Short mmCIF file of C-alpha atoms in Angstrom, two decimals:
data_model
loop_
_atom_site.label_atom_id
_atom_site.label_comp_id
_atom_site.label_asym_id
_atom_site.label_seq_id
_atom_site.Cartn_x
_atom_site.Cartn_y
_atom_site.Cartn_z
CA MET C 1423 -173.02 -76.58 -62.09
CA ASN C 1424 -172.74 -80.05 -63.46
CA PHE C 1425 -171.72 -83.40 -62.18
CA VAL C 1426 -167.92 -83.77 -61.39
CA PRO C 1427 -166.31 -86.47 -63.50
CA LEU C 1428 -165.73 -88.82 -60.77
CA SER C 1429 -163.77 -91.46 -62.90
CA HIS C 1430 -161.02 -88.78 -63.15
CA VAL C 1431 -160.51 -88.65 -59.50
CA GLN C 1432 -158.14 -90.67 -57.85
CA ALA C 1433 -160.30 -91.61 -54.80
CA GLY C 1434 -163.33 -93.53 -54.00
CA PRO C 1435 -166.54 -92.45 -55.29
CA VAL C 1436 -168.05 -91.39 -52.18
CA ASP C 1437 -164.60 -89.32 -51.26
CA ALA C 1438 -164.75 -87.75 -54.55
CA LEU C 1439 -168.27 -86.65 -54.30
CA LEU C 1440 -167.42 -85.07 -50.63
CA ALA C 1441 -164.49 -83.28 -52.25
CA ALA C 1442 -166.81 -81.78 -55.04
CA TYR C 1443 -169.06 -80.77 -52.18
CA ALA C 1444 -166.46 -78.94 -50.37
CA THR C 1445 -165.32 -77.09 -53.56
CA GLY C 1446 -168.88 -75.95 -54.20
CA ALA C 1447 -168.64 -77.95 -57.65
CA LEU C 1448 -171.95 -79.98 -57.55
CA SER C 1449 -175.40 -79.39 -58.99
CA ARG C 1450 -178.30 -78.28 -56.52
CA PRO C 1451 -179.83 -81.79 -56.27
CA LEU C 1452 -176.25 -83.30 -55.55
CA HIS C 1453 -175.23 -80.62 -53.13
CA ALA C 1454 -178.63 -81.20 -51.19
CA LEU C 1455 -177.98 -85.01 -51.07
CA VAL C 1456 -174.62 -84.59 -49.73
CA ALA C 1457 -175.47 -81.96 -47.25
CA SER C 1458 -178.22 -84.27 -46.10
CA HIS C 1459 -175.82 -87.12 -45.89
CA LEU C 1460 -173.45 -85.08 -43.69
CA SER C 1461 -176.48 -83.84 -41.38
CA LEU C 1462 -177.48 -87.56 -40.57
CA ARG C 1463 -173.99 -89.03 -40.30
CA ALA C 1464 -171.06 -87.68 -38.50
CA ASP C 1465 -168.64 -90.05 -40.10
CA ASN C 1466 -167.60 -87.67 -43.13
CA ARG C 1467 -167.82 -84.24 -41.46
CA ALA C 1468 -164.22 -84.13 -40.17
CA PHE C 1469 -163.06 -85.18 -43.59
CA VAL C 1470 -165.38 -82.45 -45.46
CA ASN C 1471 -164.27 -79.79 -42.61
CA SER C 1472 -160.44 -80.47 -43.25
CA LEU C 1473 -161.04 -79.93 -47.25
CA GLU C 1474 -162.83 -76.76 -46.57
CA HIS C 1475 -159.96 -75.66 -44.28
CA LEU C 1476 -157.49 -76.51 -47.28
CA ILE C 1477 -159.67 -74.56 -49.72
CA ALA C 1478 -159.80 -71.48 -47.51
CA ASP C 1479 -156.12 -71.50 -47.15
CA ASP C 1480 -155.81 -71.69 -51.07
CA ILE C 1481 -158.52 -68.67 -51.35
CA ALA C 1482 -156.16 -66.75 -49.02
CA ALA C 1483 -153.65 -66.99 -51.50
CA MET C 1484 -155.56 -66.17 -54.61
CA ASP C 1485 -155.46 -63.01 -56.61
CA VAL C 1486 -158.51 -60.75 -55.86
CA GLN C 1487 -159.90 -61.12 -59.63
CA ASP C 1488 -159.94 -64.85 -59.36
CA LEU C 1489 -162.01 -64.48 -56.03
CA ILE C 1490 -164.48 -62.32 -57.89
CA THR C 1491 -164.76 -64.24 -61.02
CA GLY C 1492 -167.89 -66.64 -60.77
CA ARG C 1493 -169.01 -64.85 -57.59
CA ALA C 1494 -172.82 -65.21 -58.38
CA ASP C 1495 -172.56 -68.90 -58.91
CA ARG C 1496 -170.53 -69.32 -55.57
CA LEU C 1497 -173.12 -67.24 -53.60
CA ALA C 1498 -175.88 -69.28 -55.24
CA ALA C 1499 -174.21 -72.60 -54.00
CA ILE C 1500 -173.94 -71.08 -50.52
CA PHE C 1501 -177.43 -69.94 -50.10
CA HIS C 1502 -179.01 -73.22 -51.46
CA SER C 1503 -176.87 -75.24 -49.08
CA ASN C 1504 -178.94 -74.64 -45.86
CA GLY C 1505 -176.73 -77.17 -44.07
CA CYS C 1506 -177.05 -77.77 -40.55
CA SER C 1507 -174.37 -77.87 -37.81
CA ALA C 1508 -173.23 -80.97 -35.98
CA ASP C 1509 -175.11 -80.01 -32.65
CA GLU C 1510 -178.42 -79.46 -34.59
CA ALA C 1511 -177.79 -83.03 -36.36
CA GLU C 1512 -177.04 -84.83 -33.06
CA ALA C 1513 -180.04 -83.24 -31.43
CA GLY C 1514 -182.03 -85.25 -33.85
CA ALA C 1515 -182.48 -84.84 -37.64
CA GLU C 1516 -185.91 -84.78 -39.03
CA PHE C 1517 -187.31 -87.51 -41.40
CA LEU C 1518 -186.37 -85.04 -44.09
CA PRO C 1519 -182.81 -83.58 -43.42
CA PRO C 1520 -183.16 -79.68 -43.45
CA PRO C 1521 -180.94 -79.35 -46.79
CA LEU C 1522 -183.29 -81.85 -48.53
CA GLY C 1523 -186.59 -80.42 -47.19
CA HIS C 1524 -185.09 -76.97 -48.32
CA TYR C 1525 -184.43 -78.33 -51.77
CA LEU C 1526 -187.81 -80.14 -52.34
CA GLY C 1527 -189.83 -76.98 -51.28
CA MET C 1528 -192.58 -79.04 -49.55
CA PRO C 1529 -193.27 -81.03 -46.47
CA TYR C 1530 -192.90 -85.00 -46.94
CA GLY C 1531 -196.43 -85.54 -46.63
CA GLU C 1532 -197.18 -83.25 -49.58
CA LEU C 1533 -195.00 -85.40 -51.93
CA PRO C 1534 -197.11 -86.42 -55.19
CA TRP C 1535 -195.94 -90.08 -55.35
CA ARG C 1536 -196.85 -92.06 -58.35
CA ALA C 1537 -196.68 -95.80 -58.90
CA VAL C 1538 -193.84 -96.97 -61.25
CA MET C 1539 -194.36 -100.61 -60.84
CA PRO C 1540 -195.41 -103.04 -58.10
CA GLY C 1541 -193.57 -102.02 -55.06
CA LEU C 1542 -191.90 -98.99 -56.27
CA LYS C 1543 -193.09 -95.43 -56.25
CA GLU C 1544 -191.57 -92.21 -57.43
CA VAL C 1545 -191.58 -88.48 -57.14
CA LYS C 1546 -189.51 -87.06 -60.09
CA ILE C 1547 -188.08 -83.74 -58.68
CA GLU C 1548 -185.78 -82.85 -61.76
CA ASP C 1549 -185.68 -84.41 -65.20
CA ARG C 1550 -183.33 -82.57 -67.45
CA PRO C 1551 -180.37 -83.42 -69.84
CA GLY C 1552 -177.45 -84.65 -67.48
CA CYS C 1553 -179.46 -84.45 -64.20
CA GLU C 1554 -182.44 -86.59 -62.87
CA ALA C 1555 -183.45 -86.31 -59.18
CA SER C 1556 -186.07 -88.49 -57.49
CA MET C 1557 -187.54 -89.50 -54.36
CA LEU C 1558 -188.06 -93.34 -54.17
CA TRP C 1559 -190.20 -95.58 -52.12
CA ILE C 1560 -189.49 -99.13 -52.18
CA ARG C 1561 -191.57 -101.80 -50.38
CA ALA C 1562 -189.81 -103.79 -47.73
CA GLY C 1563 -188.20 -106.97 -49.43
CA ARG C 1564 -188.85 -105.78 -52.82
CA ALA C 1565 -186.05 -106.34 -55.54
CA MET C 1566 -185.37 -103.67 -58.22
CA PRO C 1567 -184.83 -104.54 -61.95
CA SER C 1568 -181.02 -105.00 -62.43
CA HIS C 1569 -179.89 -101.79 -64.12
CA THR C 1570 -177.06 -99.16 -65.03
CA HIS C 1571 -176.96 -95.55 -65.36
CA PRO C 1572 -175.07 -93.30 -67.76
CA GLY C 1573 -172.47 -91.46 -65.51
CA ILE C 1574 -172.87 -91.64 -61.77
CA GLU C 1575 -175.91 -92.38 -59.63
CA ALA C 1576 -175.81 -91.09 -55.98
CA THR C 1577 -178.58 -92.41 -53.33
CA LEU C 1578 -179.18 -91.27 -50.09
CA VAL C 1579 -181.21 -93.70 -47.78
CA LEU C 1580 -183.78 -91.78 -45.58
CA LYS C 1581 -185.73 -94.93 -43.77
CA GLY C 1582 -185.18 -98.43 -44.02
CA SER C 1583 -182.29 -99.95 -45.90
CA PHE C 1584 -181.29 -101.70 -49.35
CA GLU C 1585 -178.68 -103.94 -50.36
CA ASP C 1586 -176.91 -104.44 -53.61
CA ALA C 1587 -173.53 -105.70 -54.88
CA THR C 1588 -171.66 -102.99 -53.31
CA GLY C 1589 -173.13 -103.11 -49.85
CA ILE C 1590 -175.58 -102.67 -47.25
CA TYR C 1591 -177.03 -98.97 -46.99
CA THR C 1592 -179.15 -97.70 -43.92
CA ARG C 1593 -180.40 -94.20 -43.03
CA GLY C 1594 -177.98 -91.47 -43.84
CA ASP C 1595 -175.78 -93.80 -45.87
CA MET C 1596 -174.77 -92.43 -49.43
CA ALA C 1597 -174.29 -95.05 -52.13
CA VAL C 1598 -172.43 -93.77 -55.07
CA VAL C 1599 -172.00 -95.96 -58.23
CA ASP C 1600 -170.95 -95.20 -62.03
CA SER C 1601 -171.85 -96.45 -65.18
CA ASP C 1602 -169.56 -99.59 -64.85
CA VAL C 1603 -171.89 -101.00 -61.97
CA ASP C 1604 -174.79 -103.03 -63.02
CA HIS C 1605 -176.56 -103.72 -59.86
CA LYS C 1606 -180.07 -104.90 -58.25
CA PRO C 1607 -181.06 -103.21 -55.06
CA VAL C 1608 -183.27 -105.02 -52.70
CA ALA C 1609 -184.83 -103.28 -49.93
CA GLY C 1610 -184.42 -104.71 -46.42
CA ALA C 1611 -187.24 -106.88 -45.14
CA ASP C 1612 -188.04 -105.35 -42.17
CA GLU C 1613 -189.35 -101.91 -43.40
CA ASP C 1614 -190.05 -100.12 -46.58
CA CYS C 1615 -187.17 -97.97 -48.18
CA ILE C 1616 -187.17 -94.23 -48.82
CA CYS C 1617 -184.50 -92.68 -50.72
CA PHE C 1618 -183.41 -89.57 -52.63
CA ALA C 1619 -181.45 -90.50 -55.64
CA VAL C 1620 -179.58 -88.10 -58.36
CA SER C 1621 -178.26 -89.43 -61.46
CA GLU C 1622 -176.62 -88.14 -64.73
CA GLY C 1623 -179.41 -90.00 -67.02
CA PRO C 1624 -182.05 -92.31 -67.06
CA VAL C 1625 -182.07 -95.95 -65.91
CA ARG C 1626 -180.65 -98.65 -68.52
CA LEU C 1627 -182.48 -101.79 -67.56
CA THR C 1628 -180.39 -105.06 -67.79
CA GLY C 1629 -180.98 -108.60 -67.22
CA PRO C 1630 -184.33 -110.93 -67.87
CA ILE C 1631 -186.63 -107.63 -67.68
CA ALA C 1632 -184.87 -105.66 -70.25
CA ARG C 1633 -184.75 -108.83 -72.68
CA LEU C 1634 -188.54 -109.11 -72.23
CA PHE C 1635 -189.20 -105.33 -73.05
CA GLN C 1636 -186.92 -105.97 -76.03
CA ARG C 1637 -188.96 -108.74 -77.33
CA LEU C 1638 -192.15 -106.81 -76.80
CA ILE C 1639 -190.70 -103.82 -78.63
CA ARG C 1640 -189.73 -106.12 -81.47
CA HIS C 1641 -193.43 -107.54 -81.99
#
């Protein structure tokens, strides 16, 4: 399953992503990201539950042949979701929410971090055409280079916070931007920021750093 074309949905990008989650239309990394967001934050659970009830009503009216078409894909999405109930979430979510821990397949302490640039480390989880997924560690107060992405980028904050032109995001928050947004995330000054990010393609640097790289390439 691929990304949903959020630009074609008449809703905010976060609501569009939640709706796609409710229908089972997300890729596995995006599904893990949204399920983890829902396990950490109660705000959007009622919205997703209401969508799922509407979908259930539609399924009840579907023809049997429609139900069995794509059965394998639907079952795979269900088994990979590994979501947690509201009671489990309120009891105290772990640093890695269960859906994300299940997707990563390893404890947080075993993640193979690598330095990308001063103040930024990454663990690349997936890197294939149309889908990149990474764990990111950003030093407190560090500003990332200005950049855009082809398609959408969804980021879940697991620790600390970051701020960009679209707002301030803390643990459990989900930031969703598309290719029209040129942003420069800055980690909060109080503590390092750790995130899980999924995008449709590689970062496209903009601003002074991109111009510097272009000059170096030309020489």
